[in-house]
Amino acid sequence: MTTPSRNPAADLGEQLINIKRSVATVESCTGGGIAQMITAIPGSSQWFERGFVTYGNAAKTEMVGVARELIQRHGAVSVEVATAMAEGGIRFSRADYCLAVTGVAGPDGGTATHPVGTVCFAWAARDAQQKETLSARQHFTGNRHDIREQSVAYALAGLLDFIGA
């Protein structure tokens, strides 16, 4: 994965402006942190299409069309659900790319199979024939703030890689 700069959102914006494309976000455990980092960049309205904060399972279903059965089968913190979130973000926006993140930031909520720090990501493109949706599962350490911050950085760096920066 690309080593993120001091500001991966600025790098992403530069890349998207260069290729005349836009991005949407679908966030759960980061609670809009990715969208906040993006919109802190002056001129981000040129390349940031919209953000969905789908913190609860019902929001994932209602806002971006994640099937309830998929959440029941795999759990909200899974690459399957992250993939459905990213692909739903494409369907329910006008963006060319979408990144999604869902995880357990803590300090509570972890299980044996999904301990605190488990975060799943997905990156989707409108032109799925050119770019197949990618997903990843990571485990971050630290407190809630640290895990969320690492998740934001990883999601943005992953999108830079995905679009070919």
XYZ file of N, CA, C and O in Angstrom, residues 12 16 18 28 39-40 43-44 54 68 79 111-112 120 123 126 128 130 133 144 149-150 162:
92
model
N -5.158 12.657 -2.040
C -6.316 12.085 -2.731
C -7.007 13.151 -3.578
O -7.337 12.912 -4.743
N -7.603 12.981 -7.576
C -8.948 12.981 -8.154
C -9.170 14.176 -9.078
O -9.816 14.045 -10.121
N -6.834 15.593 -10.831
C -6.053 15.279 -12.034
C -6.794 14.352 -12.989
O -6.652 14.475 -14.202
N -18.667 3.741 9.263
C -19.307 3.269 10.481
C -18.429 3.674 11.665
O -18.615 4.736 12.237
N -13.168 17.170 3.899
C -13.777 18.493 3.759
C -12.977 19.587 4.447
O -13.275 20.771 4.260
N -11.954 19.232 5.194
C -11.033 20.228 5.747
C -10.114 20.797 4.658
O -9.492 21.838 4.854
N -11.493 23.515 -1.341
C -11.797 23.076 -2.704
C -12.223 21.634 -2.819
O -12.409 21.128 -3.929
N -12.416 20.955 -1.702
C -12.774 19.532 -1.759
C -14.129 19.292 -2.415
O -14.407 18.178 -2.861
N -23.039 5.515 8.510
C -23.952 4.388 8.715
C -23.501 3.628 9.960
O -23.066 2.488 9.895
N -29.948 -6.988 5.241
C -29.970 -7.403 6.653
C -29.400 -8.812 6.818
O -28.702 -9.099 7.783
N -15.527 -8.136 5.960
C -15.196 -7.625 4.624
C -16.415 -7.717 3.716
O -16.571 -6.881 2.811
N -15.211 -8.959 20.376
C -15.518 -10.369 20.644
C -14.256 -11.178 20.369
O -13.245 -10.643 19.910
N -14.337 -12.474 20.578
C -13.185 -13.336 20.301
C -12.819 -13.301 18.815
O -11.642 -13.308 18.451
N -12.652 -3.364 9.010
C -12.756 -3.863 7.638
C -13.002 -2.684 6.699
O -13.727 -1.755 7.036
N -13.084 -0.698 -1.154
C -12.940 0.383 -2.128
C -13.610 -0.078 -3.413
O -13.279 -1.127 -3.952
N -17.251 3.011 -9.777
C -18.474 2.990 -10.579
C -18.307 2.063 -11.768
O -19.213 1.331 -12.131
N -17.187 -0.964 -12.557
C -16.770 -2.236 -11.961
C -16.104 -3.162 -12.970
O -15.399 -4.084 -12.589
N -13.792 -2.214 -14.982
C -12.383 -1.842 -14.985
C -11.719 -2.137 -13.656
O -10.569 -2.522 -13.612
N -14.130 -4.402 -6.902
C -14.103 -3.934 -5.520
C -13.046 -4.701 -4.737
O -12.962 -5.925 -4.829
N -9.492 4.158 21.558
C -10.526 4.418 20.552
C -10.070 5.475 19.536
O -10.225 5.301 18.340
N -8.202 6.948 14.142
C -7.228 7.716 13.366
C -6.469 6.811 12.380
O -6.279 7.166 11.216
N -6.047 5.642 12.846
C -5.366 4.686 11.969
C -6.292 4.202 10.857
O -5.860 4.004 9.717
N -5.968 2.181 -4.817
C -7.037 1.638 -5.645
C -7.189 2.399 -6.955
O -7.362 1.809 -8.017
